[in-house]
């Protein structure tokens, strides 16, 4: 099991679509199109739920841009530029792009983990550097069952992003 755990952790850190491609190449039965579909499904159904003070039309436009970006091979700056064309606020656009792309990848990856039948839990990870906030540093390393929430000073959290600009991620755990 430790070998499987390390394999899943390594592929998850590659990133959603790249991890799915890698898993598919290893004949584990996950393909990039499936991962992309799960990431995009989350964006279209749940994306931008936490964004406050934004018109519904802007939210829909950003969801559309995020979905298109997930289907592209463009880098993060391209997503921030896409969002900025809607909001005309570079700082807010970058913050929303960072938060929502993190949410899309986490939620799509979690769906893949659930479908795997192997992953039992999720583990919170931080960069553990000077920029990590007290909320996230307290969560670092915490493992919970896949369908449960993390306990934080903010209350229960399903996964990253704990707050706007959160840089955290989760890795799969096959044993909890």
CSV table of C-alpha atoms in Angstrom, one decimal:
chain,number,residue,atom,x,y,z
A,1,UNK,CA,0.0,0.0,0.0
A,2,UNK,CA,2.8,2.6,0.7
A,3,UNK,CA,3.9,2.2,-3.0
A,4,UNK,CA,0.3,2.8,-4.2
A,5,UNK,CA,0.0,5.8,-1.9
A,6,UNK,CA,3.3,7.3,-3.2
A,7,UNK,CA,2.2,6.7,-6.8
A,8,UNK,CA,-1.1,8.4,-6.2
A,9,UNK,CA,0.5,11.3,-4.4
A,10,UNK,CA,3.1,11.8,-7.1
A,11,UNK,CA,0.5,11.8,-9.9
A,12,UNK,CA,-1.8,14.2,-8.0
A,13,UNK,CA,1.0,16.7,-7.5
A,14,UNK,CA,1.5,16.7,-11.3
A,15,UNK,CA,-1.9,18.3,-11.7
A,16,UNK,CA,-5.3,17.1,-12.6
A,17,UNK,CA,-5.2,16.5,-16.3
A,18,UNK,CA,-1.5,15.5,-16.3
A,19,UNK,CA,-2.1,13.1,-13.4
A,20,UNK,CA,-5.1,11.5,-15.2
A,21,UNK,CA,-2.9,11.1,-18.4
A,22,UNK,CA,-0.1,9.5,-16.3
A,23,UNK,CA,-2.6,7.1,-14.6
A,24,UNK,CA,-4.0,6.2,-17.9
A,25,UNK,CA,-0.6,5.4,-19.3
A,26,UNK,CA,0.0,3.2,-16.3
A,27,UNK,CA,-3.2,1.2,-17.3
A,28,UNK,CA,-5.1,2.2,-14.2
A,29,UNK,CA,-8.1,3.3,-16.3
A,30,UNK,CA,-8.2,7.0,-15.9
A,31,UNK,CA,-8.0,9.2,-18.9
A,32,UNK,CA,-7.3,12.9,-19.4
A,33,UNK,CA,-10.7,13.6,-21.0
A,34,UNK,CA,-12.4,12.1,-17.9
A,35,UNK,CA,-10.4,14.3,-15.6
A,36,UNK,CA,-11.1,17.4,-17.7
A,37,UNK,CA,-14.8,16.6,-17.7
A,38,UNK,CA,-14.9,16.3,-13.9
A,39,UNK,CA,-13.1,19.5,-13.4
A,40,UNK,CA,-15.3,21.3,-15.9
A,41,UNK,CA,-18.5,19.8,-14.4
A,42,UNK,CA,-17.6,21.2,-11.0
A,43,UNK,CA,-16.9,24.6,-12.5
A,44,UNK,CA,-20.3,24.7,-14.3
A,45,UNK,CA,-22.3,23.5,-11.4
A,46,UNK,CA,-20.5,24.8,-8.3
A,47,UNK,CA,-17.8,27.2,-9.4
A,48,UNK,CA,-17.7,30.7,-7.9
A,49,UNK,CA,-20.2,29.8,-5.1
A,50,UNK,CA,-18.1,31.7,-2.6
A,51,UNK,CA,-17.6,34.8,-4.7
A,52,UNK,CA,-19.5,37.7,-3.2
A,53,UNK,CA,-20.5,41.0,-4.6
A,54,UNK,CA,-20.5,40.0,-8.3
A,55,UNK,CA,-23.3,40.1,-10.8
A,56,UNK,CA,-24.7,36.7,-11.9
A,57,UNK,CA,-23.8,37.5,-15.5
A,58,UNK,CA,-20.1,38.1,-14.6
A,59,UNK,CA,-20.1,34.8,-12.6
A,60,UNK,CA,-21.5,32.9,-15.6
A,61,UNK,CA,-18.9,34.6,-17.9
A,62,UNK,CA,-16.1,33.7,-15.6
A,63,UNK,CA,-17.4,30.1,-15.3
A,64,UNK,CA,-17.3,30.0,-19.1
A,65,UNK,CA,-13.7,31.3,-19.3
A,66,UNK,CA,-12.6,28.9,-16.6
A,67,UNK,CA,-14.2,25.9,-18.4
A,68,UNK,CA,-12.5,27.0,-21.7
A,69,UNK,CA,-9.2,27.5,-19.9
A,70,UNK,CA,-9.4,23.9,-18.4
A,71,UNK,CA,-9.8,22.7,-22.0
A,72,UNK,CA,-6.7,24.6,-23.2
A,73,UNK,CA,-3.0,24.1,-22.6
A,74,UNK,CA,-2.6,27.7,-21.4
A,75,UNK,CA,-0.8,28.7,-18.2
A,76,UNK,CA,-2.3,30.4,-15.1
A,77,UNK,CA,-1.6,33.9,-16.4
A,78,UNK,CA,-3.8,33.3,-19.3
A,79,UNK,CA,-6.7,32.4,-16.9
A,80,UNK,CA,-6.1,35.6,-14.9
A,81,UNK,CA,-6.1,37.6,-18.2
A,82,UNK,CA,-9.4,35.9,-19.2
A,83,UNK,CA,-11.0,36.8,-15.9
A,84,UNK,CA,-9.6,40.4,-16.0
A,85,UNK,CA,-11.3,41.0,-19.4
A,86,UNK,CA,-14.6,40.5,-17.5
A,87,UNK,CA,-13.8,42.2,-14.2
A,88,UNK,CA,-11.3,44.9,-15.3
A,89,UNK,CA,-9.4,44.5,-12.0
A,90,UNK,CA,-6.1,42.7,-12.4
A,91,UNK,CA,-5.7,42.0,-8.6
A,92,UNK,CA,-9.3,40.7,-8.2
A,93,UNK,CA,-9.0,38.7,-11.4
A,94,UNK,CA,-5.8,37.0,-10.3
A,95,UNK,CA,-7.3,36.2,-6.9
A,96,UNK,CA,-10.5,34.7,-8.3
A,97,UNK,CA,-8.5,32.8,-11.0
A,98,UNK,CA,-6.2,31.3,-8.3
A,99,UNK,CA,-9.0,30.4,-6.0
A,100,UNK,CA,-11.4,28.9,-8.6
A,101,UNK,CA,-8.8,27.0,-10.5
A,102,UNK,CA,-7.7,25.4,-7.1
A,103,UNK,CA,-11.3,24.5,-6.4
A,104,UNK,CA,-11.8,23.0,-9.8
A,105,UNK,CA,-8.7,20.9,-9.7
A,106,UNK,CA,-9.4,19.7,-6.1
A,107,UNK,CA,-13.0,18.8,-6.8
A,108,UNK,CA,-12.3,17.1,-10.1
A,109,UNK,CA,-9.4,15.2,-8.5
A,110,UNK,CA,-11.6,14.2,-5.6
A,111,UNK,CA,-14.2,12.8,-8.0
A,112,UNK,CA,-11.4,10.7,-9.7
A,113,UNK,CA,-10.3,9.5,-6.3
A,114,UNK,CA,-13.8,8.4,-5.4
A,115,UNK,CA,-14.2,6.5,-8.7
A,116,UNK,CA,-10.8,4.8,-8.1
A,117,UNK,CA,-12.1,2.6,-5.4
A,118,UNK,CA,-8.7,2.7,-3.8
A,119,UNK,CA,-8.5,6.2,-2.2
A,120,UNK,CA,-10.1,6.3,1.2
A,121,UNK,CA,-9.1,9.8,2.4
A,122,UNK,CA,-7.6,13.1,1.6
A,123,UNK,CA,-4.6,14.9,3.3
A,124,UNK,CA,-4.3,18.6,3.5
A,125,UNK,CA,-1.0,20.0,2.3
A,126,UNK,CA,0.6,23.5,2.5
A,127,UNK,CA,3.8,25.0,1.3
A,128,UNK,CA,4.7,25.5,5.0
A,129,UNK,CA,6.5,28.8,4.2
A,130,UNK,CA,6.2,32.3,5.6
A,131,UNK,CA,3.0,33.0,3.6
A,132,UNK,CA,1.0,30.1,5.0
A,133,UNK,CA,-1.8,31.5,7.1
A,134,UNK,CA,-2.8,30.2,10.6
A,135,UNK,CA,-5.9,28.5,9.2
A,136,UNK,CA,-4.0,26.4,6.8
A,137,UNK,CA,-0.9,25.7,8.9
A,138,UNK,CA,-3.1,24.1,11.5
A,139,UNK,CA,-4.5,21.8,8.8
A,140,UNK,CA,-1.2,20.7,7.3
A,141,UNK,CA,-1.0,16.9,7.3
A,142,UNK,CA,-4.5,16.4,8.6
A,143,UNK,CA,-6.1,13.3,7.0
A,144,UNK,CA,-9.9,12.7,6.8
A,145,UNK,CA,-12.1,10.2,5.0
A,146,UNK,CA,-12.7,11.3,1.5
A,147,UNK,CA,-16.4,12.3,2.0
A,148,UNK,CA,-15.7,14.1,5.3
A,149,UNK,CA,-14.6,17.6,6.1
A,150,UNK,CA,-11.5,19.0,7.8
A,151,UNK,CA,-11.9,20.7,11.2
A,152,UNK,CA,-10.5,24.2,11.1
A,153,UNK,CA,-10.8,27.4,13.2
A,154,UNK,CA,-13.2,28.6,10.4
A,155,UNK,CA,-15.4,25.5,10.9
A,156,UNK,CA,-15.6,22.5,8.6
A,157,UNK,CA,-13.8,22.7,5.3
A,158,UNK,CA,-14.2,20.2,2.5
A,159,UNK,CA,-10.8,21.1,1.0
A,160,UNK,CA,-8.8,23.9,-0.5
A,161,UNK,CA,-9.5,26.8,-0.9
A,162,UNK,CA,-9.9,27.6,2.7
A,163,UNK,CA,-10.0,31.3,1.8
A,164,UNK,CA,-9.4,33.5,-1.2
A,165,UNK,CA,-5.8,33.1,-2.4
A,166,UNK,CA,-5.3,29.8,-0.6
A,167,UNK,CA,-2.3,28.0,-2.1
A,168,UNK,CA,-3.1,24.6,-0.4
A,169,UNK,CA,-3.8,21.3,-2.0
A,170,UNK,CA,-4.9,17.8,-1.0
A,171,UNK,CA,-3.3,14.5,-1.8
A,172,UNK,CA,-5.1,11.2,-1.8
A,173,UNK,CA,-4.7,8.7,1.1
A,174,UNK,CA,-5.3,5.0,0.5
A,175,UNK,CA,-5.2,4.2,4.2
A,176,UNK,CA,-6.6,6.4,7.0
